[in-house]
Amino acid sequence: MTDATPPSAGAAPLLEVKDLAVHFPVGRRGLSGRGGGVLKAVDGVSFTVYRGETLGLVGESGSGKTTVGRAVLRALEPAAGSVTLYRDDEAIDVTGLDPQDLKRVWRHMQMIFQDPYSSLNPSMTVADIIGEPLRVNGVASGSELKEQVMTIAGRCGFNVAHLNRYPHAFSGGQRQRVAIARALVLHPAFVVCDEPVSALDVSIQAQVLNLLKELQGQFGLTYLFIAHDLATVAYACDRVAVMYLGQLVEVAPTEKLYYTPLHPYTEALMSAIPVGDPDLPIRPVQLKGERPNPSDPPAGCRFHTRCRFAQDVCVAKAPPLAEFATGHYVSCHFAGDLDLKGAMDHPASTVARR
Amino acid sequence: MDNILEVSDLEIMLSADQGTVDVIQSVSFKLAPGKTLALVGESGCGKSVTAASILRLLPRELEITRGSILFRSPDSGEVTDIAKLAPRGSAIRDLRGNDIAMIFQEPMSSFSPLYTIGNQIGEVVQLHRKVSKKEARDITAGLLDKVGIPDAWAAVDRYPHEYSGGMRQRAMIAKALSCDPALLIADEPTTALDVTIQAQIVELMQELQQEFHMAIIFITHDLGVVAQVADEVCIMYAGRVVERGQVRDIFHEARHPYTRDLLHAMPRLGNLEEELVAIEGNVPGLFDMPTGCRFHPRCAAFMADTCNVRTPDLTQVSGSHIVECHLYD
């Protein structure tokens, strides 16, 4: 990102996640509901999101990134851990709230979903969709509600003359603008963006990414940006966290993570990003074998079954996520000792600009 | 004809309640054996329709109304105009699978959940080669091994749901390769996959291409992948090829404003500092196609009284690099 000053020690946290765990029951169960196993989709994840930043959360499908996003908002009930939201001078323990209070806090924490085709109710007009949070929370009604819906829709680049139409009349990009307007109409402090552009064409992706950035500046928003497209994440995020099998393996400012990764899994991800230049072929680091079954993760470091550097200690002991350099966290026994390559730091593209 | 495929002046019309409109207009391209052609563009630009027409897999409402699709069989040297074949006749059925194979975006929905992978690939093998069930099974295991599925002899008896997404895509490639096709059409084969798996599949396709000297048509909207795999690129917009050339022509010497816009809209790791340039607006609908150049309502270089009036002519930039834009004619 352009002004990517990594949050220094002095930056104020907006959201603090500690030892978050989410479990899903799996396997066959008896009528009593007993038996079967537990899938630890998220297992001991801790991170902080600082005010005004965009924190990226990346990982392959099944790594648990969407589950983290939902558990942070308590759209999914975490099995353990805490989530704290800092509003003004108040620290709100999100995980400890009863349902009534949680509803109040949701005004400050919103979500944008991946698929704008299924996240908008087809039988409601766009105006009703965007206005619904206002109505449900009793924030505004009547002409005031209408006014607020028009304002936010306009800010999100939606043609306000079309507010009375239904979602089916719009393209993916326009629908995503509606979804963004709905998320922002209550003026939240924190927004979880779950794959907000991956269902869209590249030209429309750019529209929506630019819009999200613009709105972040206007409203002082803080984003948790979940995505699997690493090039998009690099562009959208100040810092990035990498997940593997339900745990964080590395967290760092974007450029550090992409160009000087410290975890072998991050290296493998970075090496596989297509660079978009026919003269710079990529050489992906091949991971050994298949991703292990998340309901039966390997002992020790979860990545050891696929890591080309794995030693005995990696099987015996799980490395903690520790700060290796300022702001650069990594969970690897050999952090700093390995010769890892970053995403190709190629010279500026030679494509003529208009 | 040295090329394996020559598509000339292809036009495909859609008949609907609202009337008849063209979905594909004046599309031409050539593909040499062993080479990869990428068809690139936003959704709704006609990439998949073009590809489906090569196999005559178009839905009933769509009809080829003009142009030719010449396919040269590498074995017999015989040239067939696919556009003239009956869509459900035996001639096209002989080509499908034997000479031309296709892989799809969604590997989950391309296999039946009721039969083992071995069953489904073996069926294709038996259909096209005169072999026993036992031999078909052996051939299938060999194919699965070739596309990098571990323990292929056991994998033959597994069901699709027991495969991961990447494995399923490999199995689909194995199925497509089962009859040693001369032309492989890959419709967004990596779009649903994670980046590490995507890289593996792309590498696999390139290895197999070398080994079997296959020609590949690679349909994608991901320019990053195009740079990696393509020898030649066709940029499609609203049913027309607006620019076409060698991969370096497109990435380094792009002429059409739409091509340039697509390149600028792509996030690149080298330029995190730069703003992404979005292309405003959307691909026009079939029933409200703009007059003149179809890109003019979104074009930054729009020239009034020209772009909205006349369809631009094709201009040769250099060698095989061709662009359709009033800036150059």
XYZ file of C-alpha atoms in Angstrom, chain B:
329
model
C -2.631 -25.565 -43.671
C 0.104 -25.894 -41.039
C -1.998 -24.650 -38.170
C -4.060 -27.063 -36.169
C -6.928 -24.604 -35.905
C -7.986 -21.622 -37.972
C -11.073 -19.692 -36.967
C -12.148 -17.093 -39.521
C -14.821 -14.453 -39.345
C -16.875 -16.432 -36.868
C -20.331 -15.104 -36.053
C -22.695 -16.653 -33.526
C -26.256 -15.413 -33.123
C -28.626 -15.744 -30.209
C -32.347 -16.161 -30.820
C -34.406 -15.009 -27.856
C -37.856 -13.598 -27.219
C -36.504 -10.083 -27.607
C -35.154 -10.854 -31.066
C -31.956 -12.057 -32.648
C -28.582 -10.589 -31.731
C -24.983 -11.489 -32.352
C -23.006 -12.903 -29.434
C -19.788 -13.385 -31.383
C -18.874 -11.168 -34.309
C -15.943 -11.385 -36.761
C -13.762 -13.505 -34.529
C -10.623 -14.844 -36.211
C -7.519 -16.514 -34.837
C -5.019 -19.241 -35.663
C -3.260 -21.770 -33.510
C -0.156 -23.795 -34.377
C 0.489 -27.291 -32.973
C 2.174 -27.287 -29.575
C 1.340 -23.620 -28.933
C -0.913 -21.957 -26.371
C -3.459 -19.295 -27.252
C -5.088 -17.346 -24.425
C -8.590 -15.913 -24.822
C -8.858 -13.025 -22.372
C -11.627 -10.659 -21.362
C -14.236 -9.840 -18.725
C -17.232 -12.093 -18.104
C -19.715 -11.779 -20.915
C -17.138 -11.040 -23.596
C -17.768 -14.283 -25.445
C -14.662 -16.272 -24.494
C -16.491 -19.385 -23.388
C -18.993 -19.258 -26.247
C -16.114 -19.106 -28.719
C -14.488 -22.115 -27.069
C -17.713 -24.096 -26.875
C -18.349 -23.481 -30.567
C -15.102 -25.303 -31.417
C -16.618 -28.435 -29.889
C -20.102 -27.548 -31.103
C -21.291 -27.595 -27.533
C -23.440 -24.492 -27.912
C -26.904 -24.380 -26.361
C -29.784 -24.569 -28.845
C -30.447 -20.817 -28.786
C -26.971 -20.101 -30.130
C -26.179 -20.748 -33.756
C -23.080 -20.332 -35.895
C -24.313 -18.078 -38.687
C -21.084 -17.198 -40.457
C -17.436 -18.063 -40.758
C -15.422 -21.218 -40.493
C -13.611 -23.269 -37.843
C -10.985 -25.276 -39.700
C -9.401 -28.121 -37.750
C -6.530 -30.121 -39.186
C -6.152 -33.633 -37.847
C -2.469 -34.177 -37.052
C -2.694 -37.890 -37.868
C -4.444 -37.880 -41.237
C -3.733 -34.279 -42.206
C -7.395 -34.000 -43.091
C -8.982 -30.566 -42.671
C -12.533 -30.364 -41.323
C -14.732 -27.272 -41.115
C -16.267 -27.786 -37.702
C -18.733 -24.933 -38.301
C -20.355 -26.967 -41.061
C -20.788 -30.194 -39.082
C -24.116 -31.250 -37.635
C -23.921 -30.368 -33.902
C -25.202 -33.781 -32.848
C -23.754 -35.823 -35.711
C -21.168 -38.556 -35.618
C -18.434 -36.456 -37.265
C -18.217 -33.980 -34.364
C -18.518 -36.796 -31.839
C -15.446 -38.393 -33.371
C -13.498 -35.179 -32.945
C -14.633 -34.575 -29.364
C -12.463 -36.411 -26.922
C -10.324 -38.014 -29.624
C -8.773 -34.936 -31.191
C -10.158 -32.078 -29.148
C -10.719 -32.261 -25.399
C -11.948 -29.730 -22.904
C -11.424 -29.080 -19.210
C -13.733 -26.930 -17.168
C -13.481 -24.421 -14.371
C -15.324 -26.344 -11.702
C -13.828 -29.790 -11.222
C -16.438 -30.682 -8.613
C -19.372 -30.478 -10.982
C -17.556 -32.115 -13.875
C -17.427 -35.524 -12.240
C -20.461 -37.517 -11.189
C -20.446 -38.072 -7.433
C -21.890 -41.574 -7.896
C -18.997 -43.260 -9.672
C -15.339 -43.664 -8.836
C -12.826 -41.497 -10.667
C -11.438 -44.654 -12.260
C -14.873 -45.572 -13.552
C -15.437 -42.206 -15.140
C -12.049 -41.905 -16.812
C -12.104 -45.592 -17.792
C -15.435 -45.047 -19.516
C -13.874 -42.379 -21.723
C -10.906 -44.623 -22.472
C -13.171 -47.522 -23.433
C -15.357 -45.285 -25.564
C -12.471 -44.082 -27.673
C -10.048 -47.000 -27.714
C -10.761 -50.660 -28.240
C -9.662 -51.972 -24.858
C -11.090 -54.240 -22.181
C -12.325 -52.948 -18.852
C -9.184 -54.235 -17.173
C -6.918 -52.499 -19.684
C -8.925 -49.278 -19.376
C -8.338 -49.393 -15.640
C -4.600 -49.817 -16.131
C -4.514 -46.938 -18.601
C -6.493 -44.779 -16.137
C -4.074 -45.467 -13.292
C -1.188 -44.623 -15.597
C -2.870 -41.308 -16.492
C -3.537 -40.412 -12.863
C 0.098 -41.161 -12.099
C 1.198 -38.969 -15.003
C -0.751 -35.942 -13.708
C 0.890 -36.337 -10.312
C -1.790 -38.013 -8.228
C -0.014 -39.887 -5.430
C -0.671 -43.601 -5.122
C -2.540 -43.640 -8.426
C -3.444 -47.338 -8.234
C -5.471 -46.772 -5.112
C -6.798 -43.397 -6.311
C -8.555 -45.123 -9.215
C -11.125 -46.559 -6.827
C -11.852 -43.354 -4.935
C -14.882 -41.135 -5.409
C -14.647 -37.463 -6.428
C -15.488 -36.248 -2.916
C -12.415 -38.019 -1.610
C -10.216 -35.854 -3.830
C -9.153 -32.313 -2.902
C -9.861 -29.472 -5.358
C -6.374 -29.586 -6.852
C -6.490 -33.379 -7.174
C -9.867 -33.187 -8.897
C -8.522 -30.691 -11.384
C -5.616 -33.075 -12.049
C -8.069 -35.934 -12.526
C -10.007 -33.818 -15.006
C -6.804 -33.140 -16.928
C -6.121 -36.895 -16.887
C -9.596 -37.487 -18.308
C -9.042 -34.902 -21.035
C -5.673 -36.413 -21.918
C -6.961 -39.972 -21.966
C -7.306 -39.962 -25.736
C -4.173 -38.003 -26.487
C -5.949 -34.948 -27.959
C -4.181 -32.659 -30.414
C -6.070 -29.664 -29.071
C -6.982 -29.029 -25.457
C -9.480 -26.310 -24.549
C -9.106 -25.219 -20.939
C -11.915 -22.961 -19.692
C -10.672 -21.119 -16.595
C -8.897 -24.272 -15.364
C -7.214 -22.611 -12.398
C -9.701 -19.949 -11.344
C -11.249 -21.973 -8.526
C -7.877 -23.027 -7.110
C -5.496 -21.678 -4.496
C -2.386 -19.947 -5.748
C 0.014 -22.790 -4.901
C -2.238 -25.357 -6.561
C -2.761 -23.027 -9.514
C 0.992 -22.863 -10.039
C 1.239 -26.659 -9.957
C -1.588 -27.134 -12.457
C -0.113 -24.555 -14.826
C 3.269 -26.275 -14.626
C 1.651 -29.664 -15.187
C -0.180 -28.427 -18.279
C 3.051 -27.026 -19.679
C 4.924 -30.284 -19.093
C 2.192 -32.330 -20.711
C 2.025 -29.915 -23.610
C 5.730 -30.438 -24.256
C 5.412 -34.174 -23.989
C 2.359 -34.593 -26.217
C 2.896 -31.553 -28.449
C -0.667 -30.452 -27.757
C -2.093 -27.113 -28.764
C -3.945 -25.395 -25.914
C -6.637 -22.737 -25.868
C -6.528 -21.226 -22.420
C -9.545 -19.165 -21.417
C -9.024 -16.880 -18.469
C -9.588 -13.422 -17.087
C -6.354 -13.604 -15.064
C -3.633 -11.760 -16.962
C -1.016 -12.954 -14.479
C -1.570 -16.532 -15.626
C -1.683 -15.454 -19.268
C 1.826 -14.016 -19.019
C 3.010 -17.380 -17.751
C 1.334 -19.759 -20.180
C 0.465 -18.067 -23.458
C 2.350 -17.844 -26.733
C -0.388 -15.784 -28.300
C -3.211 -13.746 -26.820
C -6.640 -12.665 -28.080
C -8.239 -9.879 -26.081
C -12.016 -10.110 -26.431
C -14.562 -7.438 -25.715
C -18.320 -7.674 -26.232
C -18.058 -10.589 -28.642
C -15.222 -9.225 -30.775
C -11.459 -9.733 -30.753
C -10.199 -6.189 -30.200
C -6.496 -6.997 -30.109
C -4.406 -10.025 -30.798
C -0.707 -10.755 -30.882
C 2.260 -12.576 -29.402
C 2.261 -12.543 -25.613
C 5.064 -9.939 -25.526
C 3.172 -7.694 -27.960
C 0.227 -7.701 -25.589
C 2.150 -7.196 -22.361
C 4.792 -4.767 -23.606
C 3.278 -3.119 -26.690
C -0.451 -3.099 -25.983
C -2.295 -0.755 -28.338
C -6.013 -1.089 -27.641
C -7.259 1.110 -24.779
C -9.164 -1.896 -23.390
C -6.034 -4.066 -23.297
C -4.120 -1.294 -21.573
C -6.931 -0.784 -19.082
C -6.968 -4.496 -18.258
C -3.217 -4.446 -17.676
C -3.456 -1.410 -15.428
C -6.335 -2.866 -13.458
C -4.258 -5.910 -12.533
C -2.582 -5.623 -9.140
C 1.150 -6.223 -9.600
C 3.648 -6.965 -6.917
C 6.304 -4.668 -8.364
C 4.088 -1.596 -8.195
C 2.366 -1.611 -4.838
C 2.780 2.154 -4.750
C 0.595 2.766 -7.762
C -3.152 3.268 -7.831
C -5.041 0.551 -9.617
C -6.730 2.023 -12.662
C -10.302 0.817 -12.728
C -12.285 0.558 -15.944
C -15.504 2.409 -15.215
C -18.822 0.957 -16.299
C -19.622 -2.571 -17.363
C -19.562 -4.851 -20.374
C -22.685 -3.904 -22.383
C -25.618 -6.305 -22.483
C -26.356 -8.215 -25.670
C -29.486 -6.221 -26.317
C -28.009 -2.787 -25.779
C -24.794 -2.984 -27.738
C -23.310 0.473 -28.380
C -22.987 1.640 -31.983
C -19.572 1.941 -33.599
C -16.739 0.623 -31.464
C -18.375 -1.393 -28.698
C -15.875 -0.176 -26.119
C -16.447 3.531 -26.754
C -18.702 4.265 -23.724
C -15.903 3.108 -21.386
C -12.952 4.321 -23.397
C -10.622 7.066 -22.162
C -9.493 7.803 -25.717
C -13.056 8.194 -27.039
C -13.294 10.418 -30.136
C -16.765 11.825 -30.767
C -18.285 11.365 -34.236
C -15.852 8.553 -34.974
C -15.837 5.871 -32.276
C -19.592 5.953 -31.742
C -20.334 5.927 -35.470
C -18.139 3.421 -37.257
C -16.772 0.026 -36.299
C -12.979 0.391 -36.484
C -10.993 -1.568 -39.075
C -8.340 -4.095 -38.169
C -4.889 -2.529 -38.239
C -1.674 -4.490 -38.318
C 0.774 -3.145 -35.731
C 3.579 -5.546 -36.554
C 3.866 -9.175 -37.630
C 0.899 -10.960 -36.116
C -0.003 -8.071 -33.789
C -3.398 -6.746 -34.826
C -5.633 -4.143 -33.217
C -9.167 -2.933 -33.905
C -9.274 0.719 -32.864
C -9.804 4.098 -34.531
C -6.641 5.450 -32.916
C -4.626 3.458 -35.397
C -6.674 3.308 -38.598
